[in-house]
mmCIF file of C-alpha atoms in Angstrom:
data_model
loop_
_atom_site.group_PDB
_atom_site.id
_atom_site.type_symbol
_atom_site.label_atom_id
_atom_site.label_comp_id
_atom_site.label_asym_id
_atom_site.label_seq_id
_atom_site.Cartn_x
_atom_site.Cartn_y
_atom_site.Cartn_z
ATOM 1 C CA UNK I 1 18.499 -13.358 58.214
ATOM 2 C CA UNK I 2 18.450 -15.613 61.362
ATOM 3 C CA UNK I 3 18.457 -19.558 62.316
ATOM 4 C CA UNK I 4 15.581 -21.140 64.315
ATOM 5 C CA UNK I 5 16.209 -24.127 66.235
ATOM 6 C CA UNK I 6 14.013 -27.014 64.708
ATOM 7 C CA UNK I 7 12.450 -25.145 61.456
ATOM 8 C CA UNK I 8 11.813 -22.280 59.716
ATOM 9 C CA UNK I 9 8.929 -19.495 61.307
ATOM 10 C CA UNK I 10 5.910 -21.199 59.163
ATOM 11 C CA UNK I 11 3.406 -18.815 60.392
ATOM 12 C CA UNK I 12 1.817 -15.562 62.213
ATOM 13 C CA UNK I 13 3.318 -14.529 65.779
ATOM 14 C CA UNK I 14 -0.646 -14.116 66.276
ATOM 15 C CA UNK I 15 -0.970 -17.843 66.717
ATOM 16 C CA UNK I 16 0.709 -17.828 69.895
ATOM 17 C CA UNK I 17 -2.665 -16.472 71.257
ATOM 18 C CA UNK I 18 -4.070 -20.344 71.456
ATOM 19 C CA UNK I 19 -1.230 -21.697 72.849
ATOM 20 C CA UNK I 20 -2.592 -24.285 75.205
ATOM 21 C CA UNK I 21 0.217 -25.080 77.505
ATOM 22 C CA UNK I 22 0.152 -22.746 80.886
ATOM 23 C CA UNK I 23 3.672 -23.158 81.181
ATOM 24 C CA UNK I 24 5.555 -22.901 77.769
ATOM 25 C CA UNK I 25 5.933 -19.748 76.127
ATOM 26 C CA UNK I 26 6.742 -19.073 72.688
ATOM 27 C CA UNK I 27 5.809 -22.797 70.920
ATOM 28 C CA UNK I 28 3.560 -22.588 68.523
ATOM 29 C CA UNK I 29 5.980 -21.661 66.020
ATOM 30 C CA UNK I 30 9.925 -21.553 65.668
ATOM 31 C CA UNK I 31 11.294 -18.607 66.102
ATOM 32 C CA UNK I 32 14.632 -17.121 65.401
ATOM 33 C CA UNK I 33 17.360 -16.846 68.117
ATOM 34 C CA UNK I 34 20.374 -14.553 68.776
ATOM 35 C CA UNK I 35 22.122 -18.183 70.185
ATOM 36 C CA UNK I 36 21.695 -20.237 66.573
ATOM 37 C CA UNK I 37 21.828 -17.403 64.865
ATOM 38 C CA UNK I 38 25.406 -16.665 66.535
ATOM 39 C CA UNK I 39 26.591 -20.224 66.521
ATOM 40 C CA UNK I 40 25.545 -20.260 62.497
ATOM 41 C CA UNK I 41 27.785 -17.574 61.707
ATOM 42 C CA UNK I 42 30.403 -19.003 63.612
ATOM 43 C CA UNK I 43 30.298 -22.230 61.781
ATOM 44 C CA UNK I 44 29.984 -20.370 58.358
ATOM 45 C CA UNK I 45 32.995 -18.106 59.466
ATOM 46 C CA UNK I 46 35.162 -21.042 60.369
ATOM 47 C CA UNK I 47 34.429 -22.543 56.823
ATOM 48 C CA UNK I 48 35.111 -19.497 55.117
ATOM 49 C CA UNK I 49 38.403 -19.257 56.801
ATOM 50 C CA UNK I 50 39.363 -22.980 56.274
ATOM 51 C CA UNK I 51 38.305 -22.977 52.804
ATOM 52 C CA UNK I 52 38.543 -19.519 51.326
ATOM 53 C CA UNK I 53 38.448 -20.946 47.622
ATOM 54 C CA UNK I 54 35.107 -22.903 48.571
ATOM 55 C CA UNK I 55 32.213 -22.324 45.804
ATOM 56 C CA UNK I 56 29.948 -21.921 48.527
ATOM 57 C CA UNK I 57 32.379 -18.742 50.144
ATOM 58 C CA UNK I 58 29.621 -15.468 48.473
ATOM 59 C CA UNK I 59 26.263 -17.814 49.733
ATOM 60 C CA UNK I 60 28.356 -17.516 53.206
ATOM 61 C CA UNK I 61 29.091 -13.516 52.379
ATOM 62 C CA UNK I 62 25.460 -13.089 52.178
ATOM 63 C CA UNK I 63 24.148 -15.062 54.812
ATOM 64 C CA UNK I 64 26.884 -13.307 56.827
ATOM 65 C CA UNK I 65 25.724 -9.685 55.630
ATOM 66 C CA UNK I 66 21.746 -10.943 56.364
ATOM 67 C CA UNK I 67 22.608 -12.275 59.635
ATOM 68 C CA UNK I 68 24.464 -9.504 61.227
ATOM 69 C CA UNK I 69 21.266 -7.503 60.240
ATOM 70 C CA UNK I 70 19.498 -9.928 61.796
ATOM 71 C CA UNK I 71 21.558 -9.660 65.022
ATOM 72 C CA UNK I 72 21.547 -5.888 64.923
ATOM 73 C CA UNK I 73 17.565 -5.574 64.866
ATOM 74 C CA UNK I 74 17.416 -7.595 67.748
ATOM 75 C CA UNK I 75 19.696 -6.231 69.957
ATOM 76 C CA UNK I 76 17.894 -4.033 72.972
ATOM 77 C CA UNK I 77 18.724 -0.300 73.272
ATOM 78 C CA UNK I 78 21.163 -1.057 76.502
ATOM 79 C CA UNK I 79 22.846 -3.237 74.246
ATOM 80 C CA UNK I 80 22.226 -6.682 75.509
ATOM 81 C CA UNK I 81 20.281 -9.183 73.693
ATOM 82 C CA UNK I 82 17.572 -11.395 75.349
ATOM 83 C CA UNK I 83 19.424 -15.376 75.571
ATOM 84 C CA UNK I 84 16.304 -18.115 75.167
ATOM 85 C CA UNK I 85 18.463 -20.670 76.192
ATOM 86 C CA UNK I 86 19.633 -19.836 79.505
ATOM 87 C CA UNK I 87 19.938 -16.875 81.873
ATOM 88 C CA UNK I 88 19.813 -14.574 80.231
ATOM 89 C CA UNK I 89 21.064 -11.110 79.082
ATOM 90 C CA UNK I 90 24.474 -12.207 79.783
ATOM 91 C CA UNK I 91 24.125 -15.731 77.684
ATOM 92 C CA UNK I 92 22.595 -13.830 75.061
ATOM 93 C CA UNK I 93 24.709 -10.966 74.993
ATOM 94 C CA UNK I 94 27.878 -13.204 74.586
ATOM 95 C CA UNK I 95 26.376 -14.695 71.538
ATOM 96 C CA UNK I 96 25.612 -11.582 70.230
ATOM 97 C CA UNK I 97 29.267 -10.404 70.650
ATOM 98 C CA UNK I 98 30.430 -13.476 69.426
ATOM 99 C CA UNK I 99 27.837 -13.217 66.089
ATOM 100 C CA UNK I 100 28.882 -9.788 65.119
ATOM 101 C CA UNK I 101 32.982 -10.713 65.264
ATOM 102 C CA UNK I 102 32.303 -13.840 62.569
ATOM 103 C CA UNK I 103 30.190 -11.638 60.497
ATOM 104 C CA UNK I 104 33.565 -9.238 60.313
ATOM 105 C CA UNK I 105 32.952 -6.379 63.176
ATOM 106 C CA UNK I 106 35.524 -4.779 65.076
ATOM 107 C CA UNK I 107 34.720 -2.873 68.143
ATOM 108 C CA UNK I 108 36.076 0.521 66.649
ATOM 109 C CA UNK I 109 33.717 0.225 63.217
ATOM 110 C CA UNK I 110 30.246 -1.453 64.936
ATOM 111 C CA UNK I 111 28.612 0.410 67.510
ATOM 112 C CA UNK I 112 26.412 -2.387 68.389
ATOM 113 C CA UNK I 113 29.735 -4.266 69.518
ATOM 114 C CA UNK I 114 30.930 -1.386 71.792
ATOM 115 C CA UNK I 115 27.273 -0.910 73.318
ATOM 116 C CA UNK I 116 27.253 -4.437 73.834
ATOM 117 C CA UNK I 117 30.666 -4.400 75.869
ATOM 118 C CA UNK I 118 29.239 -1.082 77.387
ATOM 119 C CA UNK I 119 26.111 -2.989 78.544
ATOM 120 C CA UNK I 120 28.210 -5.795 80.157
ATOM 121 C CA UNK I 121 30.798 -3.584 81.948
ATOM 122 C CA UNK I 122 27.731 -1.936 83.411
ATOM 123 C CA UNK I 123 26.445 -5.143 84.951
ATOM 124 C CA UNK I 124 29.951 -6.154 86.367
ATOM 125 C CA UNK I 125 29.786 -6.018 90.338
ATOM 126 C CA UNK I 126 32.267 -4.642 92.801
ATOM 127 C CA UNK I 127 34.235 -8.428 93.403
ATOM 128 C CA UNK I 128 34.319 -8.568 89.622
ATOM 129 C CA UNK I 129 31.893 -11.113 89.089
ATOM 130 C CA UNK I 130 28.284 -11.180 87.164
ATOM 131 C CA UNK I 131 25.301 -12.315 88.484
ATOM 132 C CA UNK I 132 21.741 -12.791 86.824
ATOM 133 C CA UNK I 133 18.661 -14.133 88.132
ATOM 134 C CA UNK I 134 15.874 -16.518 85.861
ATOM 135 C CA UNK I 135 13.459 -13.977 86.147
ATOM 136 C CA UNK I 136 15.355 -11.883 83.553
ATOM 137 C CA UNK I 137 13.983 -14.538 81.334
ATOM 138 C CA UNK I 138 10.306 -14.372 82.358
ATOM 139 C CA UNK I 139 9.864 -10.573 83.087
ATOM 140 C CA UNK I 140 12.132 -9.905 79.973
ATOM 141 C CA UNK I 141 14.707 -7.160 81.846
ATOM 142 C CA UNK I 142 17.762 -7.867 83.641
ATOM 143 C CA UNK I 143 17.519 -8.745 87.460
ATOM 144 C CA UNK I 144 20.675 -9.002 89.408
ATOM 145 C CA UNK I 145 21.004 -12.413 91.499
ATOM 146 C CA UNK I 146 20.319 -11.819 95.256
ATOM 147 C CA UNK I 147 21.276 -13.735 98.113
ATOM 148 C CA UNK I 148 17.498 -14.015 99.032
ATOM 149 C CA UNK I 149 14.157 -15.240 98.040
ATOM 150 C CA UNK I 150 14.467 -16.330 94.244
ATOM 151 C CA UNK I 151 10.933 -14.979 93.143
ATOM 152 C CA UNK I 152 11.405 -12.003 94.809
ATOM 153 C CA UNK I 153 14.692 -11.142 94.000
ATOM 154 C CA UNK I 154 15.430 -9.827 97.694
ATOM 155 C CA UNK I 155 18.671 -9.362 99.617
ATOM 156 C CA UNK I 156 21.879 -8.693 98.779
ATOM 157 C CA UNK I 157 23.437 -8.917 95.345
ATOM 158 C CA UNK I 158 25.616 -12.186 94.685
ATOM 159 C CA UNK I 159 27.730 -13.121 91.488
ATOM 160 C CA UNK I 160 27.619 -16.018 89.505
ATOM 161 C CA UNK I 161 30.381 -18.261 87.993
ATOM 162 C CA UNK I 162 28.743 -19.047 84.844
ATOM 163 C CA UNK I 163 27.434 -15.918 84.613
ATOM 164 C CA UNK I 164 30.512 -14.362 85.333
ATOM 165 C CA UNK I 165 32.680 -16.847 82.712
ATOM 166 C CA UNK I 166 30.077 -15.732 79.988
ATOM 167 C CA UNK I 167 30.754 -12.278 80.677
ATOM 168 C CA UNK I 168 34.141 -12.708 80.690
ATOM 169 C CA UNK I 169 34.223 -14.886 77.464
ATOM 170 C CA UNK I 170 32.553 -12.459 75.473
ATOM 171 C CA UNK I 171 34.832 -9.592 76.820
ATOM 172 C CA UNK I 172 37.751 -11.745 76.221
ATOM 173 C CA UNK I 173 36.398 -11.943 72.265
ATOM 174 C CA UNK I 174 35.805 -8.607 71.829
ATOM 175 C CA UNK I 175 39.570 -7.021 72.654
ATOM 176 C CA UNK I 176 38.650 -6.014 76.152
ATOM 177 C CA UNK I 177 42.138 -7.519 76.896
ATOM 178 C CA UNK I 178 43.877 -4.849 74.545
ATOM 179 C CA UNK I 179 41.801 -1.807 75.943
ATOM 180 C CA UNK I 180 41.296 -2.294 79.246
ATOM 181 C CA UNK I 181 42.313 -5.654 80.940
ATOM 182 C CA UNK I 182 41.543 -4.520 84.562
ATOM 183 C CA UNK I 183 37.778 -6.096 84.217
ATOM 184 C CA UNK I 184 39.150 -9.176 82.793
ATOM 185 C CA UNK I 185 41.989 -9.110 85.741
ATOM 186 C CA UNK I 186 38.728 -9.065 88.800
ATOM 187 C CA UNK I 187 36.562 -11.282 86.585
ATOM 188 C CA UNK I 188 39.422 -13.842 86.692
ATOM 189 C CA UNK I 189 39.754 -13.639 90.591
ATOM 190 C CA UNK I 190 36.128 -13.944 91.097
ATOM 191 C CA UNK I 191 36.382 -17.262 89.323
ATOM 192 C CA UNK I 192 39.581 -18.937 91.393
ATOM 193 C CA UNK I 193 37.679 -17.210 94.120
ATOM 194 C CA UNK I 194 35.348 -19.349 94.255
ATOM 195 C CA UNK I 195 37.066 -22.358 93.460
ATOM 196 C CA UNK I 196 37.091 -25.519 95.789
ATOM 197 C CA UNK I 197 40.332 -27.278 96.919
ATOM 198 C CA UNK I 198 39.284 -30.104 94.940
ATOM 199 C CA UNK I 199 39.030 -28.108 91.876
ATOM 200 C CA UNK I 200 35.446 -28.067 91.887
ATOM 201 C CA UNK I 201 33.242 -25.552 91.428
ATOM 202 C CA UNK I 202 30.019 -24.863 94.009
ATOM 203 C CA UNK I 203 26.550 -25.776 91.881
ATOM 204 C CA UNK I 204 25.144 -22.290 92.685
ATOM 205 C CA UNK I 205 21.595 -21.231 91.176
ATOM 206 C CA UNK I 206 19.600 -22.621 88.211
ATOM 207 C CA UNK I 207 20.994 -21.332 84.584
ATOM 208 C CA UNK I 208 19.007 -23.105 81.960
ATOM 209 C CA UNK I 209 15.839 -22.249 80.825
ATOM 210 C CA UNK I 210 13.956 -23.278 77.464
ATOM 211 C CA UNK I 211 10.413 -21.195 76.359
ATOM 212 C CA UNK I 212 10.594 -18.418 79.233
ATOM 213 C CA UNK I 213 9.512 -20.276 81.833
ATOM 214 C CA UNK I 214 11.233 -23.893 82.235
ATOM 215 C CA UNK I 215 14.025 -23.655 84.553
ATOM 216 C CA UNK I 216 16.893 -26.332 84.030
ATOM 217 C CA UNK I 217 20.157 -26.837 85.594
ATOM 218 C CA UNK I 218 23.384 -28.264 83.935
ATOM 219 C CA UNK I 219 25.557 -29.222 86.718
ATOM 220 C CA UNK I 220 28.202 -29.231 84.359
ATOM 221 C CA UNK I 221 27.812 -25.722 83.661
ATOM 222 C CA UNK I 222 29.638 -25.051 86.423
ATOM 223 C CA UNK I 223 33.154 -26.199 85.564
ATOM 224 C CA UNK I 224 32.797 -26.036 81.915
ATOM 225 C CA UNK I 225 32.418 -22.576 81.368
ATOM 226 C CA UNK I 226 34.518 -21.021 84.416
ATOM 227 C CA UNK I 227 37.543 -23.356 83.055
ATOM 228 C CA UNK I 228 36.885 -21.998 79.770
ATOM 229 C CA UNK I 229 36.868 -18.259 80.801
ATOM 230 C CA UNK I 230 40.122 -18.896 82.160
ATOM 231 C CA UNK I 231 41.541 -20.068 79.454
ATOM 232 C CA UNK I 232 40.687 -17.533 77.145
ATOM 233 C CA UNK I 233 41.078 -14.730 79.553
ATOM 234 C CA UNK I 234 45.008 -16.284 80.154
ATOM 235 C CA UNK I 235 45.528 -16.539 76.102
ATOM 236 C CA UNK I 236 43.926 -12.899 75.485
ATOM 237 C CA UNK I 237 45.931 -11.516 79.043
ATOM 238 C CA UNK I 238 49.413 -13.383 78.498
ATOM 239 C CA UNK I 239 49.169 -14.674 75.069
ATOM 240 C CA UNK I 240 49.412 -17.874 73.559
ATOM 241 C CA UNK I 241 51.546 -20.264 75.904
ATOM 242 C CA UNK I 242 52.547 -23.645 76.242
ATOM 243 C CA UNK I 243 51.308 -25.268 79.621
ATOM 244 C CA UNK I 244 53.168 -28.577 80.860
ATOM 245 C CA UNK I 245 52.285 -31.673 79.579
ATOM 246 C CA UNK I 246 50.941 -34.223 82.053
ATOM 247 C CA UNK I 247 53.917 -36.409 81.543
ATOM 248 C CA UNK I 248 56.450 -34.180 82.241
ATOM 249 C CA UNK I 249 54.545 -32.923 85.904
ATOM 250 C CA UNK I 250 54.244 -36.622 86.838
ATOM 251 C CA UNK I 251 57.529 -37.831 85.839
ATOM 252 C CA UNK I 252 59.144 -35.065 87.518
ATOM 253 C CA UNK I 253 57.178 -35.806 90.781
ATOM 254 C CA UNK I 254 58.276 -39.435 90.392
ATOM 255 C CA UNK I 255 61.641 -38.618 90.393
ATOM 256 C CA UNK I 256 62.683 -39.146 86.493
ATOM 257 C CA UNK I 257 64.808 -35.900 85.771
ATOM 258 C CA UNK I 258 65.621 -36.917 81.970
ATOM 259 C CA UNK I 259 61.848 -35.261 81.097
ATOM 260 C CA UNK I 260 59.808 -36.443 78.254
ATOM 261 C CA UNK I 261 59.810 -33.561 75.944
ATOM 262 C CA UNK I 262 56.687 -33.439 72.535
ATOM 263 C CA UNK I 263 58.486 -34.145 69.628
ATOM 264 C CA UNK I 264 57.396 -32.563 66.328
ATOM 265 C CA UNK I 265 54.702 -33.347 64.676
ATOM 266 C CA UNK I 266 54.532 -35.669 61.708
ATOM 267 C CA UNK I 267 53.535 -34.640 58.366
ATOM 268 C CA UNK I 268 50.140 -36.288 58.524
ATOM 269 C CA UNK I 269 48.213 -33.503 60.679
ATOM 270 C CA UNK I 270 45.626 -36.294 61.796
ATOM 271 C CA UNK I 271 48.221 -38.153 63.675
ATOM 272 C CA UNK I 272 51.338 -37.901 65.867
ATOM 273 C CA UNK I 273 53.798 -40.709 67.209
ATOM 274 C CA UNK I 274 54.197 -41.075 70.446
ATOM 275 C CA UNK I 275 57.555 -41.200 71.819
ATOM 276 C CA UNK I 276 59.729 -43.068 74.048
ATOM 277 C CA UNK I 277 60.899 -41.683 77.645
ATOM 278 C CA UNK I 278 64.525 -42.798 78.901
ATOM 279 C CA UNK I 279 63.068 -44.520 81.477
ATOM 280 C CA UNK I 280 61.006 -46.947 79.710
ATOM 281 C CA UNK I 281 57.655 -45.264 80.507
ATOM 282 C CA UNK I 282 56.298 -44.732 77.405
ATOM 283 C CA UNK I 283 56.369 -46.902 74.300
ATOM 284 C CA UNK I 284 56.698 -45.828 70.515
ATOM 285 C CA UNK I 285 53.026 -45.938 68.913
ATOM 286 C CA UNK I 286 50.551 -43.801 66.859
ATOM 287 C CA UNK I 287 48.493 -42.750 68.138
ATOM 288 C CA UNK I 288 45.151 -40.203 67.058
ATOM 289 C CA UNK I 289 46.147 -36.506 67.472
ATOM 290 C CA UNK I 290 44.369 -34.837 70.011
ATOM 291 C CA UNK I 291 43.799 -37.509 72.568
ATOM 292 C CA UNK I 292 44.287 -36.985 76.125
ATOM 293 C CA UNK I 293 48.464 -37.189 77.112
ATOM 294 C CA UNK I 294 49.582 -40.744 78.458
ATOM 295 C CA UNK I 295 49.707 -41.048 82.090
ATOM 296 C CA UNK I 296 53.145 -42.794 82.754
ATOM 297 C CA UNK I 297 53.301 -45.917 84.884
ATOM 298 C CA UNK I 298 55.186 -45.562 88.145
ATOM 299 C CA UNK I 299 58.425 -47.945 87.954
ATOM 300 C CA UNK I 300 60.684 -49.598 90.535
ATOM 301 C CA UNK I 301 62.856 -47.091 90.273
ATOM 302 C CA UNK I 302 60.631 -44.780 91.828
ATOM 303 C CA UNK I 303 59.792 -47.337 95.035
ATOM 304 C CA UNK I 304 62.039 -44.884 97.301
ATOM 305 C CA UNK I 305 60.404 -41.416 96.244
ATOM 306 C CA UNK I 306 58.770 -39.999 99.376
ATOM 307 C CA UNK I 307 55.449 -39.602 97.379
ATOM 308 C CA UNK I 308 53.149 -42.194 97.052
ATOM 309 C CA UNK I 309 52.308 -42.867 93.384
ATOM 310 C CA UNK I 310 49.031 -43.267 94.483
ATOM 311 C CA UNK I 311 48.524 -39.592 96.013
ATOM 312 C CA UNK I 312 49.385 -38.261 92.442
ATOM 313 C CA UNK I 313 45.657 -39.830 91.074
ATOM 314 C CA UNK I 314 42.984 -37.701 92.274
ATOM 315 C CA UNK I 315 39.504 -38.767 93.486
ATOM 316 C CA UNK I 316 37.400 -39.562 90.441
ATOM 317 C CA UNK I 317 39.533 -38.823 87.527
ATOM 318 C CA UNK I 318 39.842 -40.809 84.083
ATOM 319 C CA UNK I 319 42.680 -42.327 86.023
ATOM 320 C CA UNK I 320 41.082 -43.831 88.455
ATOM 321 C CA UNK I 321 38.760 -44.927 86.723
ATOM 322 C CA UNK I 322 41.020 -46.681 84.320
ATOM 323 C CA UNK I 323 43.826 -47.485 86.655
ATOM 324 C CA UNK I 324 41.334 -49.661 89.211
ATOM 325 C CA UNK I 325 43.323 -52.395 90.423
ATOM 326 C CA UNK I 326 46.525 -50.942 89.559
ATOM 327 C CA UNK I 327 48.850 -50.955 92.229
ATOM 328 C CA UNK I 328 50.447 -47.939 91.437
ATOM 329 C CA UNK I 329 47.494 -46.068 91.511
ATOM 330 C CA UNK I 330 49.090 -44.544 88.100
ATOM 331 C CA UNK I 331 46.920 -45.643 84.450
ATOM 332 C CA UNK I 332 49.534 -46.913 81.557
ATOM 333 C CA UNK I 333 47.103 -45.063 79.574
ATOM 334 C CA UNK I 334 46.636 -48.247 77.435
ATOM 335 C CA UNK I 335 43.950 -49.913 78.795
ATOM 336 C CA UNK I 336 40.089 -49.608 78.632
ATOM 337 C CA UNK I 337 38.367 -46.890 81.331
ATOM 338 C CA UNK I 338 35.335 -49.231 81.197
ATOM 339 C CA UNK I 339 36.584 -52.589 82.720
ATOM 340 C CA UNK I 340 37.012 -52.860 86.545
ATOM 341 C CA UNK I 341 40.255 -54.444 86.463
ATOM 342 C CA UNK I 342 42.083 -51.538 84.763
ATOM 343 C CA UNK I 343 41.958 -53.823 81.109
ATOM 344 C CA UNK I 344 44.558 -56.401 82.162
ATOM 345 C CA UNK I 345 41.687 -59.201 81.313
ATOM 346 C CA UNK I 346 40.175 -57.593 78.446
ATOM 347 C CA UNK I 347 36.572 -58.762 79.992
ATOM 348 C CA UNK I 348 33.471 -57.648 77.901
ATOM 349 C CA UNK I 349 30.709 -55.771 79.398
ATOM 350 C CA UNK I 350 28.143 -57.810 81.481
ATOM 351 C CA UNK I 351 24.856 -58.563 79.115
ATOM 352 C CA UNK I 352 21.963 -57.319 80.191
ATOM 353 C CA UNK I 353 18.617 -59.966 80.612
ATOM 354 C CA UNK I 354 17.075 -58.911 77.060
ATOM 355 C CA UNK I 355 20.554 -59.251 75.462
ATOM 356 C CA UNK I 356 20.436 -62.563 76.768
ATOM 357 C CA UNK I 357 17.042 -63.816 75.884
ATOM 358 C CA UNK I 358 17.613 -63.124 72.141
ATOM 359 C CA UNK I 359 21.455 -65.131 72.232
ATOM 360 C CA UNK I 360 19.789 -67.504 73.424
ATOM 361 C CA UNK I 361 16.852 -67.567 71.033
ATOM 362 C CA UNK I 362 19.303 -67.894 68.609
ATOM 363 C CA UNK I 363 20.992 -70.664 69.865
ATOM 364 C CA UNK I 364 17.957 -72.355 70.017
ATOM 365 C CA UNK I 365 17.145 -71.674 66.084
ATOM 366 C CA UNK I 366 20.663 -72.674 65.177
ATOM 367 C CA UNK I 367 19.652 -75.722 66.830
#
């Protein structure tokens, strides 16, 4: 009833007993996983619920009833499950949450669900954060993340953001919001907590890990998922809002008080028109839905406002990188991120020496 990664299980658990490598565990055949088995269901949910008249809609009912068996089997007596695919319990334990909700389970008809939440309450520390150390995944129980020696686990405990958005993620899915919101409330402050004034988040300890043993980091990890865990924490706390559009913060910092309000939508869902501020900042186009917001273009109007356009573009943003050159410091939005001179010249990409040996080998056979 569960998904492997590459292939089906084609053999005998038994043949792991000539594995030759010293460092991966668990290769010698594919096995099934609470993470693709999860992220299956998901997908099959979401296809169900999109196309409810499908053909295909009782193959998904089964596959649905056979993989929230699966999910159950698997699932430790503390509740948790054991994540492959990065540290650990927590990871794991958030896909298992997530698994059981597409396959239909509420928390007041599964039990599995509510020991699940159970298990991750239980790990939740006193500043509201989680925190997990790798060797969960190679001694196969949960070890809490210490300020000290890694291998030994020593010292005092710590949280960690990722762990503590997963945590928070899965809590968020489950209704913790509606029962109890006080762990979501400390889980959120442990994440601004930590927090830099550039919006960044500190690259704390090592969080992926692939056949037990190999340790990987995503440095991404660390924004992703805490911005993420936000997000769903605000929509499950406060419910579904409407946060301000880009244009509308930086045209009221520039000064232009006749805002730039989202029309409606169009009656194709795949695109929306773009519309036209008062002040000439934006131009009427179509444009693909669900592209980034158009930064506007500073004006002349705007030469006297006591804040440079430039301080408004932060260090390293799609801005800057598509505004370079731009006086303004402000992108129009409309040209291409890739070219150093903010697209005004429309230059092509520099050719590389082997891209260059074969145009000119063709020149030469034209010749």
């Amino acid at each position: 009833g569960g998904w492997a990664t590459y292939e089906n299980t084609r053999s005998h658990k038994w043949v792991e007993s000539i594995n030759p490598a010293e460092t991966f565990g668990d290769i010698m055949i594919d096995y099934a996983y609470v993470e693709c088995s999860s992220a299956s269901l998901q997908a099959l949910a979401a296809f169900k619920k999109r196309y409810p008249n499908d053909d295909k809609v009782p193959l998904i009912d089964r596959s649905a009833k056979r993989g929230a068996q699966f999910l159950k089997s698997i699932q430790r007596a503390d509740g948790s499950w054991y994540g492959s695919w990065a540290v650990c319990f927590t990871y794991g334990t958030w896909f298992g949450i997530k698994g059981l909700l597409a396959c239909g389970s509420t928390f007041d008809t599964s039990p599995e669900l509510r020991n699940a939440v159970s298990f991750l309450l239980s790990k939740q520390m006193a500043n509201g954060g989680w925190g997990e150390s790798y060797l969960s995944c190679q001694l196969k129980k949960y070890v809490q993340l210490t300020d000290g020696d890694a291998s030994t686990a020593c010292g005092d405990p710590v949280d960690h953001i990722v762990n503590t958005a997963w945590a928070t993620l899965a809590l968020c899915a489950s209704g913790q919001a509606k029962r109890d919101p006080k762990p979501l409330h400390a889980a959120a402050r442990a994440l601004m907590r930590a927090q830099r004034a550039n919006g960044d988040f500190p690259q704390q300890t090592i969080m992926g890990v692939f056949n037990n043993n190999c340790m990987i980091t995503y440095a991404n990890y660390r924004c992703i998922f805490p911005l993420w865990a936000l997000g769903e924490y605000a929509r499950a706390v406060h419910g579904v809002v409407s946060s301000p559009r880009v244009e509308n913060v930086v045209s009221k910092r520039l000064g232009d008080t006749r805002g730039t309000e989202r029309p409606p939508k169009t009656s194709r869902p795949d695109q929306e028109t773009a519309y036209s501020s008062p002040s000439s900042i934006f131009v009427n186009q179509t444009k693909s839905f669900g592209k980034p917001p158009v930064v506007p273009v500073a004006n002349d109007a705007t030469a006297a406002d006591p804040t440079p356009a430039a301080a408004l573009k932060p260090v390293g943003s799609f801005g800057a990188l598509s505004s370079a050159g731009d006086s303004s410091g402000l992108s129009s939005g409309n040209e291409s991120p890739y070219t150093s001179d903010g697209g005004t010249q429309r230059r092509r990409p520099k050719k590389s020496n082997s891209q260059k040996a074969k145009t000119s080998s063709k020149k030469k056979g034209k010749k």
